[in-house]
CSV table of C-alpha atoms in Angstrom, one decimal:
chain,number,residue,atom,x,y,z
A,33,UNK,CA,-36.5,-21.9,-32.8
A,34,UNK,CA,-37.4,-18.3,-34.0
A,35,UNK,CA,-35.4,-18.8,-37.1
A,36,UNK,CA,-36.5,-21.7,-38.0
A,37,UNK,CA,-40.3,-20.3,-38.1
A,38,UNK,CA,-41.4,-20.7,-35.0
A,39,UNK,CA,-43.7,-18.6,-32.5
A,40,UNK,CA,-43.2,-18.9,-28.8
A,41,UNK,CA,-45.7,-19.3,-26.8
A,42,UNK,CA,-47.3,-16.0,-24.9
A,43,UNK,CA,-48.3,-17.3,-21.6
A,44,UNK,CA,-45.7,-20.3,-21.6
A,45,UNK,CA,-42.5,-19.1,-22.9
A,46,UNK,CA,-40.6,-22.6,-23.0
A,47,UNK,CA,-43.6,-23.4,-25.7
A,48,UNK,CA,-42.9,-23.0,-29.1
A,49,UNK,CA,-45.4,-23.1,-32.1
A,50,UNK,CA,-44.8,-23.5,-35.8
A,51,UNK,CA,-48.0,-23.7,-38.6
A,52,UNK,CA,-47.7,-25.0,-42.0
A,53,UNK,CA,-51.3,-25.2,-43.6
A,54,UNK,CA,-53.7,-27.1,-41.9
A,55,UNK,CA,-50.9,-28.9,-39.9
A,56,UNK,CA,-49.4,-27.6,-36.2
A,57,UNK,CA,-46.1,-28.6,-34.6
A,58,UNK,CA,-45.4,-27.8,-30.9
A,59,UNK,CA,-42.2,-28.0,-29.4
A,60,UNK,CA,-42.1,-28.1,-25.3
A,61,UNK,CA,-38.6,-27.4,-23.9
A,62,UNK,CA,-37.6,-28.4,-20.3
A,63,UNK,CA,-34.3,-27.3,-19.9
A,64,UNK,CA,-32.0,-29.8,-21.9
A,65,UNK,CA,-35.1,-31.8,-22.3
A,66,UNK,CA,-37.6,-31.3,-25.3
A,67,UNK,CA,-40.8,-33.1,-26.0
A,68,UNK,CA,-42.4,-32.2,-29.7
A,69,UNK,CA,-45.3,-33.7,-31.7
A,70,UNK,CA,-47.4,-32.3,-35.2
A,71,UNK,CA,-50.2,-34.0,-36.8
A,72,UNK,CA,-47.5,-33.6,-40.2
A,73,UNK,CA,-44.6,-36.7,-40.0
A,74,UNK,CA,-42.8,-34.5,-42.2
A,75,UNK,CA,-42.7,-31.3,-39.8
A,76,UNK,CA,-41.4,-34.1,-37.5
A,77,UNK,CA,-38.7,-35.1,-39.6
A,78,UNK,CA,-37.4,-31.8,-40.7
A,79,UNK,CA,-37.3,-30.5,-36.8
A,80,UNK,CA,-34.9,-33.5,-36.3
A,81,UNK,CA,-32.6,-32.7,-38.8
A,82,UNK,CA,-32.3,-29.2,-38.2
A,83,UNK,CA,-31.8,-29.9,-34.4
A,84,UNK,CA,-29.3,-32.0,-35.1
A,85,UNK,CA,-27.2,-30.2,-37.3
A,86,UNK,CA,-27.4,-27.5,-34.4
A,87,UNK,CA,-26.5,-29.0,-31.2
A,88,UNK,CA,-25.7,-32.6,-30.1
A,89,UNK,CA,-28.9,-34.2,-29.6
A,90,UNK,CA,-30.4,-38.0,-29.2
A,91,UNK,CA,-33.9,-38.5,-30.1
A,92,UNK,CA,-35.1,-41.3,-27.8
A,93,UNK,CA,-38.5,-41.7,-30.4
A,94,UNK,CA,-41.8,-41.7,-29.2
A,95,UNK,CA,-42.7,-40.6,-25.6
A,96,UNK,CA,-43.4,-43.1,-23.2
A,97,UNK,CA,-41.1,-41.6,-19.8
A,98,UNK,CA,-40.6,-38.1,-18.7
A,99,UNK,CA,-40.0,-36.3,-16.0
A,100,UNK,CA,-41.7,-39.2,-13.8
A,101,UNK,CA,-45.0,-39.0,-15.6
A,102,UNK,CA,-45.7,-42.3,-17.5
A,103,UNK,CA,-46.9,-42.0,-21.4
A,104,UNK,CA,-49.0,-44.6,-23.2
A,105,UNK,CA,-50.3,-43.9,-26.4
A,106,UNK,CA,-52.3,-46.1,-28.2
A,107,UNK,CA,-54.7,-45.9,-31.3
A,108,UNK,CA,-57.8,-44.7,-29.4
A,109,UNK,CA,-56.0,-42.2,-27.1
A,110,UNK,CA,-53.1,-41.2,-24.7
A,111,UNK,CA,-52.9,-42.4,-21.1
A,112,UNK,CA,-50.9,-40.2,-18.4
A,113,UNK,CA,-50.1,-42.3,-15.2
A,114,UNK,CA,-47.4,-42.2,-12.4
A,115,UNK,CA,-47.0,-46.1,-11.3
A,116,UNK,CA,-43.4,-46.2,-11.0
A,117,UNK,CA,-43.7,-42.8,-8.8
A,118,UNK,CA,-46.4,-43.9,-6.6
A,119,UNK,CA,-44.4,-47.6,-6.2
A,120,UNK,CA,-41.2,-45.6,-5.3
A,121,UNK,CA,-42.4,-43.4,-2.8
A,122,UNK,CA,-44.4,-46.1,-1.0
A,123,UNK,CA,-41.0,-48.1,-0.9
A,124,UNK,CA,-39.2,-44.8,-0.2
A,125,UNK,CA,-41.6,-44.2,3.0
A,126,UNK,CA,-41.9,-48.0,4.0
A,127,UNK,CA,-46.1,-48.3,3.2
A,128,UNK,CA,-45.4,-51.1,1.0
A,129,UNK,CA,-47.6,-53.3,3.3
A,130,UNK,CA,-49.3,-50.8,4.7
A,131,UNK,CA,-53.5,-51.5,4.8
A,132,UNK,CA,-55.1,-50.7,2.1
A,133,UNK,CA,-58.0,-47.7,2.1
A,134,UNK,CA,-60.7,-46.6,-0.3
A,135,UNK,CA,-61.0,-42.7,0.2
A,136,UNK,CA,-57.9,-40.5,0.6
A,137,UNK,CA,-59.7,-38.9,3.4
A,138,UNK,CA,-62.9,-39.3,5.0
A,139,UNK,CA,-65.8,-36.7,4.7
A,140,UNK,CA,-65.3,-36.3,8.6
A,141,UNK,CA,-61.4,-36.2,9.0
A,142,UNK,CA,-61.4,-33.9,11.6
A,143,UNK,CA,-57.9,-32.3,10.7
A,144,UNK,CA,-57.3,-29.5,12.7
A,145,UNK,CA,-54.4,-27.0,13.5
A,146,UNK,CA,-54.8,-28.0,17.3
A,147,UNK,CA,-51.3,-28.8,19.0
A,148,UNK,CA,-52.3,-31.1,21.2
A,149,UNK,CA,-51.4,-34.5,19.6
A,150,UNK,CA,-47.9,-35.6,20.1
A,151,UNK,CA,-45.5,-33.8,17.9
A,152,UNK,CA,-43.7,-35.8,14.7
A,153,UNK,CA,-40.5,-35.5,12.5
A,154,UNK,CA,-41.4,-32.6,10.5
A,155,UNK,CA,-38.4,-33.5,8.2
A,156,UNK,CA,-40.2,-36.7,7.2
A,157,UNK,CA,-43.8,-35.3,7.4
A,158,UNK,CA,-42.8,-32.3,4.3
A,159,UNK,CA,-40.9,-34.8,2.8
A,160,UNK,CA,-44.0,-37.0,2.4
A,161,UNK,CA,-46.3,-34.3,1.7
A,162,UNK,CA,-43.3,-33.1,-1.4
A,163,UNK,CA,-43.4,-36.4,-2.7
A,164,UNK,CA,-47.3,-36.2,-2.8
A,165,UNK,CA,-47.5,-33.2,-4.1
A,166,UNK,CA,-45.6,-33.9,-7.2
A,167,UNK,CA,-47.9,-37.1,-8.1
A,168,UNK,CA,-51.1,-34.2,-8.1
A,169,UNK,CA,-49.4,-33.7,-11.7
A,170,UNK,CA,-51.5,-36.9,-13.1
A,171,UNK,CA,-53.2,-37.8,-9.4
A,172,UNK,CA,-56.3,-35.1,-9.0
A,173,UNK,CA,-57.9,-37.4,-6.6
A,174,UNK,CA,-55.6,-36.6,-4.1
A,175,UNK,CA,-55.4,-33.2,-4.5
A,176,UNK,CA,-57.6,-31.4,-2.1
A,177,UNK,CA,-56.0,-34.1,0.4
A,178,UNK,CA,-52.7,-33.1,-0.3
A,179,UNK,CA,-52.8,-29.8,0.1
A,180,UNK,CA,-55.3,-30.0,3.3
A,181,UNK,CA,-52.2,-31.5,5.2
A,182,UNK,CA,-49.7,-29.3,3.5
A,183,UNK,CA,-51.3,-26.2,5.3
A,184,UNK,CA,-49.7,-28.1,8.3
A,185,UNK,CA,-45.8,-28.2,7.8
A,186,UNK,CA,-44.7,-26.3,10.0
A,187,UNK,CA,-45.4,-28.1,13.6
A,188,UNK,CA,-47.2,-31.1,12.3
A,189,UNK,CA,-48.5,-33.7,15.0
A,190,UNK,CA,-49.5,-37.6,14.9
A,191,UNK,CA,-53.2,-36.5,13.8
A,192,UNK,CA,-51.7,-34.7,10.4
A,193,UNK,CA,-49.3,-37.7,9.6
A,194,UNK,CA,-51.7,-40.2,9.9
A,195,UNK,CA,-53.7,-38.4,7.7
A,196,UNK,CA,-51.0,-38.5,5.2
A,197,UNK,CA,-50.0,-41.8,5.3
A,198,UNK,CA,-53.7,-42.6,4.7
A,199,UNK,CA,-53.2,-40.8,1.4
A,200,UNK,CA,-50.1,-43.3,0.6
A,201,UNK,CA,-52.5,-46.3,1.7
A,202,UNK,CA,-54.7,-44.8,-0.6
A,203,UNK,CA,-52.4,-45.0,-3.3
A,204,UNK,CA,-51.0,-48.4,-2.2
A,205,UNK,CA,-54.9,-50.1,-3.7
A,206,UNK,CA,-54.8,-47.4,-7.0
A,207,UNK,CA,-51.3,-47.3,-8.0
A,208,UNK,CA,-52.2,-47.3,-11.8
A,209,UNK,CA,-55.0,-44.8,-11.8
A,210,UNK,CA,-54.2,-42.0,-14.5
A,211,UNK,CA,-55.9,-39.6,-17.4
A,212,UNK,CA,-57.4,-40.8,-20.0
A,213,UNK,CA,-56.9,-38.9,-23.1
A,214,UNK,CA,-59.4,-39.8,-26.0
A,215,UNK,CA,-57.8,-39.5,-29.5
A,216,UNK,CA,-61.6,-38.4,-31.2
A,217,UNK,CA,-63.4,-36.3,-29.6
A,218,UNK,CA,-64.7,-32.5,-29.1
A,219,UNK,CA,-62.5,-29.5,-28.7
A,220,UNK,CA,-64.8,-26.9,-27.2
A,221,UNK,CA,-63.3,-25.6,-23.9
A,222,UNK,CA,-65.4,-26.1,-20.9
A,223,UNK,CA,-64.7,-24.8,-17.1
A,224,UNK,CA,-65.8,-25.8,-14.0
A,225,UNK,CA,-65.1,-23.5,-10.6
A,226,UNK,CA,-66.2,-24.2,-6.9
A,227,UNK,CA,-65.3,-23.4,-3.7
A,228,UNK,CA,-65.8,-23.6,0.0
A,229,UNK,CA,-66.6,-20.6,2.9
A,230,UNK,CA,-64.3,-20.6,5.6
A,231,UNK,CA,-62.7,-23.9,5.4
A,232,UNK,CA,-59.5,-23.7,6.2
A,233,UNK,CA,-59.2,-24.4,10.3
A,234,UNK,CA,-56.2,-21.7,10.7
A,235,UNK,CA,-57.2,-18.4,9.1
A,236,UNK,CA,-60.5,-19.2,7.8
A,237,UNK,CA,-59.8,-18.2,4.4
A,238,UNK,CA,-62.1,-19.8,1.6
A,239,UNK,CA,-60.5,-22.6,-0.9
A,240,UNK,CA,-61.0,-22.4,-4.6
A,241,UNK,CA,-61.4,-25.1,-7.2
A,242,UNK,CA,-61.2,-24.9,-10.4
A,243,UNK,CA,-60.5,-27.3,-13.1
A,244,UNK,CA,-60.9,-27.3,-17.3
A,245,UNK,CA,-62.0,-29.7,-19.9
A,246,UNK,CA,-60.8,-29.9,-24.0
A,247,UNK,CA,-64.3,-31.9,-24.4
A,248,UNK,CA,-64.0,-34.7,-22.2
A,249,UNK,CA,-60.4,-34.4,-21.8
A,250,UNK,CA,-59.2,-32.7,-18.8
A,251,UNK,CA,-56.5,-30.3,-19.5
A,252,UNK,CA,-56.3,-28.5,-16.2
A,253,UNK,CA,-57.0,-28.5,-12.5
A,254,UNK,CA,-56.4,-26.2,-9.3
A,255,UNK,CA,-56.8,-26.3,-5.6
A,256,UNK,CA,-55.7,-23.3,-3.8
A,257,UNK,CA,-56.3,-21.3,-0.5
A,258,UNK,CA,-57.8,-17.7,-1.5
A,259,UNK,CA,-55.7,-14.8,-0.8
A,260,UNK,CA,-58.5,-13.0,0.8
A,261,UNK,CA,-60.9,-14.1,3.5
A,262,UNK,CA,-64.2,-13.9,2.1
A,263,UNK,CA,-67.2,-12.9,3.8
A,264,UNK,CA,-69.8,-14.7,2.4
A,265,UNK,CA,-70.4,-17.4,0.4
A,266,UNK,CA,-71.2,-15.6,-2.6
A,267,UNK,CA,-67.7,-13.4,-2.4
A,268,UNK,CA,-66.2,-17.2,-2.2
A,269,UNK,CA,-67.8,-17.9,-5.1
A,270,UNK,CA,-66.8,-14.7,-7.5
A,271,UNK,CA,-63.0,-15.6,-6.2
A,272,UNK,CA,-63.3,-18.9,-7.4
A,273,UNK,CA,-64.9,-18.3,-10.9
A,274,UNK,CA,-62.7,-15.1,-11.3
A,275,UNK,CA,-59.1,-17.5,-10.4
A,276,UNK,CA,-60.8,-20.4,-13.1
A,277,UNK,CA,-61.7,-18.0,-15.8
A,278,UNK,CA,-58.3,-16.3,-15.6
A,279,UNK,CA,-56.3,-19.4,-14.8
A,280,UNK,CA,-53.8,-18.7,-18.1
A,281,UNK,CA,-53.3,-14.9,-17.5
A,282,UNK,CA,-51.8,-15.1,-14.0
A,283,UNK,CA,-51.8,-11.7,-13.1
A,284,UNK,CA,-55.5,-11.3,-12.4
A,285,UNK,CA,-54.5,-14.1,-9.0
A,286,UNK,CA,-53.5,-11.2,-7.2
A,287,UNK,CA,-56.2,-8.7,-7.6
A,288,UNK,CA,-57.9,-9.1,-3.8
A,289,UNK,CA,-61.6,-7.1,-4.1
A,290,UNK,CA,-64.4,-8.6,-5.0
A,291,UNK,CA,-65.1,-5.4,-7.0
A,292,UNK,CA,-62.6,-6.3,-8.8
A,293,UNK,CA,-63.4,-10.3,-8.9
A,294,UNK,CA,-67.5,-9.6,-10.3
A,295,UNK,CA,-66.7,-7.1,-12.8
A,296,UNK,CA,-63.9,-9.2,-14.6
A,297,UNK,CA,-66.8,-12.1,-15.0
A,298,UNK,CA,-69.1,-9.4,-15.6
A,299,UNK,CA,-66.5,-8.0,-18.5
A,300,UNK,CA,-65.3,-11.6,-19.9
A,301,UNK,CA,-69.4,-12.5,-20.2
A,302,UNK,CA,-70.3,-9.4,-21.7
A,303,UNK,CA,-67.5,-9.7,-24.3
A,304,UNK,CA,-68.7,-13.4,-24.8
A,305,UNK,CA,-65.5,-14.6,-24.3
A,306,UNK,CA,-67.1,-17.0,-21.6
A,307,UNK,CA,-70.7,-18.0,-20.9
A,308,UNK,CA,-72.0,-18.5,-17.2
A,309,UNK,CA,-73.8,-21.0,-16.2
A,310,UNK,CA,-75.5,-22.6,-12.7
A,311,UNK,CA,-74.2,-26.0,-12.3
A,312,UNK,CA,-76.1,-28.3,-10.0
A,313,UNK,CA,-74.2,-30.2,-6.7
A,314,UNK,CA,-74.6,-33.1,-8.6
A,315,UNK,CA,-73.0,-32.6,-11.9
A,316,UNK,CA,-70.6,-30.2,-10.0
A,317,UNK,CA,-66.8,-31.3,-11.2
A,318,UNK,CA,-65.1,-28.9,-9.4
A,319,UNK,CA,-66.7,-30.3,-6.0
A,320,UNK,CA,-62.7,-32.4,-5.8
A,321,UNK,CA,-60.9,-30.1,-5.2
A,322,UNK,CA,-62.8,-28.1,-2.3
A,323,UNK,CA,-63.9,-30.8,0.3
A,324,UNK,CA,-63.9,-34.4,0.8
A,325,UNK,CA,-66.4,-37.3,0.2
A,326,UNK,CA,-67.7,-40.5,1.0
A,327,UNK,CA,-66.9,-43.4,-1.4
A,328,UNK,CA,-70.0,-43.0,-4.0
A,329,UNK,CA,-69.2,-39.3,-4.7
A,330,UNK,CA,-65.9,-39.9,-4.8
A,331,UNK,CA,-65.6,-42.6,-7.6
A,332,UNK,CA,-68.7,-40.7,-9.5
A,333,UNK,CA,-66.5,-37.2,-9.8
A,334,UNK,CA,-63.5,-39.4,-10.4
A,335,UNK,CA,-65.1,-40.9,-13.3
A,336,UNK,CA,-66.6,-37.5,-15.0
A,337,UNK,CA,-63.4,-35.9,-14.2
A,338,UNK,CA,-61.5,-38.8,-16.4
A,339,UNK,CA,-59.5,-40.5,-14.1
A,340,UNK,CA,-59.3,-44.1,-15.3
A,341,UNK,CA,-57.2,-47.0,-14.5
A,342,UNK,CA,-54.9,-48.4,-16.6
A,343,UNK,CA,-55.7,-51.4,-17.1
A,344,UNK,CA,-59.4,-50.0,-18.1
A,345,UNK,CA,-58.2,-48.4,-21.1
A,346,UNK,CA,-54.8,-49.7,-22.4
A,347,UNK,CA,-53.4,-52.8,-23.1
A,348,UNK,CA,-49.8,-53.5,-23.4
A,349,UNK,CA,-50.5,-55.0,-27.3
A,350,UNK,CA,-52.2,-51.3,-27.8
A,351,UNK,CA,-49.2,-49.4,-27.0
A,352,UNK,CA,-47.5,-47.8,-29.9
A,353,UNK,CA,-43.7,-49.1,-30.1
């Protein structure tokens, strides 16, 4: 890839870049797997041949499978979806006629770590919450869910699979939700960060949430337990907007003081590299992936967050052959 005039990527090293002009090419590899795309047809064509003269390859044409995330491009846009996965681990796990539920999990769910519900396969409660976790790749609405009964692997009990199988019931009634991907529309990069105080049950460590927008197109997302255990709700805060406006450079996760946490925003504002603003509860996107809500909020964050279903925005005479 290097001698052929590409650049490889600085925070993702499988990502390689090649500019001709006013035209781009990016090449993802994935082992002996490779997705690429460029605005020119003609960069297209000359990475084909070139590959092929290298190494034994098949180009399979335009994405529409991959890695079990579902591609449909059409004029106006790009739609990422996991049907299949969702239908295959509901068959997998026997939910297929399970009853059907609107939330993933209720604003009260009253999870807790207490062990005194009857004790269940653990085997088949981590392979469920696996499976689940891999569909968070396209499924956001399921995140904070997810990873709520994920903190309980270890001993889990009948309250903490019931709550996962109500995230597969969940899916059973939006099997074709996925992210919409507008063809025109802005590029200015916007980012939205959250978090809780104390929420987890166990260790009473805050969660974070974070996620970032290309316009209107969401790009990025994150749900994660903080390191530290905050002791207010403005130290959970700094923690949260530190881990979402360093969410590329990686290394800055493990830096624990909030010292530390308020002079990096303190720096990254100063040096306008970002720009700091209140957002109200309202218009608060990043609300997802910290708690969970009633049915209105819910679909209302869905919606500003992207989340679409399929059938909303593509139709099988759209897609691009």
């Amino acid at each position: 890839m290097i001698e052929n005039g590409f650049r490889r990527g600085v925070i993702d090293q499988t990502l390689f870049i090649k500019e001709s002009g006013d035209d781009i090419m990016l090449v993802q590899v994935f082992v002996d797997d490779i997705i690429f795309g460029s605005t020119d047809q003609k960069m297209v064509d000359e990475f084909e041949e070139v590959m092929q003269k290298r190494f034994k390859i098949s180009s399979l044409g335009a994405i529409n499978f991959f890695l079990g995330l579902q591609v449909d491009q059409t004029e106006k846009g790009i739609f990422l979806h996991q049907s299949k996965y969702v239908a295959d681990i509901l068959s997998r796990f026997k939910m297929e006629n399970e009853r059907v539920v609107k939330n993933p999990l209720s604003a009260n769910h009253g999870i807790t770590p207490e062990n005194t519900g009857a004790k269940v396969n653990p085997t088949l409660y981590r392979a469920i919450i696996g499976s689940l976790m891999y569909l968070t790749a396209s499924r956001l609405d399921i995140m904070f869910a997810t990873c709520l009964c994920a903190c309980y692997q270890a001993q889990p009990n009948v309250i903490h699979m019931l709550a996962a199988k109500k995230i597969m019931r969940y899916l059973k009634g939006t099997p074709s939700l996925g992210l919409w991907y507008p063809r025109r529309d802005r590029f200015e990069l916007t980012a939205y960060s959250d978090s809780d105080y104390g929420g987890c049950k166990i260790d009473f460590k805050s969660t974070s949430g974070g996620c970032q927008f290309l316009g209107s197109r969401l790009v990025s997302w994150q749900c994660k337990k903080q390191t530290a255990v905050a002791q207010s709700t403005c130290e959970a805060e700094y923690i949260a907007a530190a881990s979402c406006a360093s969410q590329n450079p990686v290394n800055h996760s493990k830096t624990k003081h909030i010292g530390i946490k308020y002079h990096f925003i303190r720096d990254c504002y100063e040096k306008r590299l970002i720009d700091v603003l209140q957002i109200g509860t309202q218009t608060q996107r990043a609300d997802l992936f910290t708690k969970a809500f009633d049915r209105p909020p819910f679909l209302f964050l869905l919606n500003v967050l992207g989340v679409r279903e399929r059938a909303d925005v593509v139709s099988d005479k759209e897609l691009l052959k």
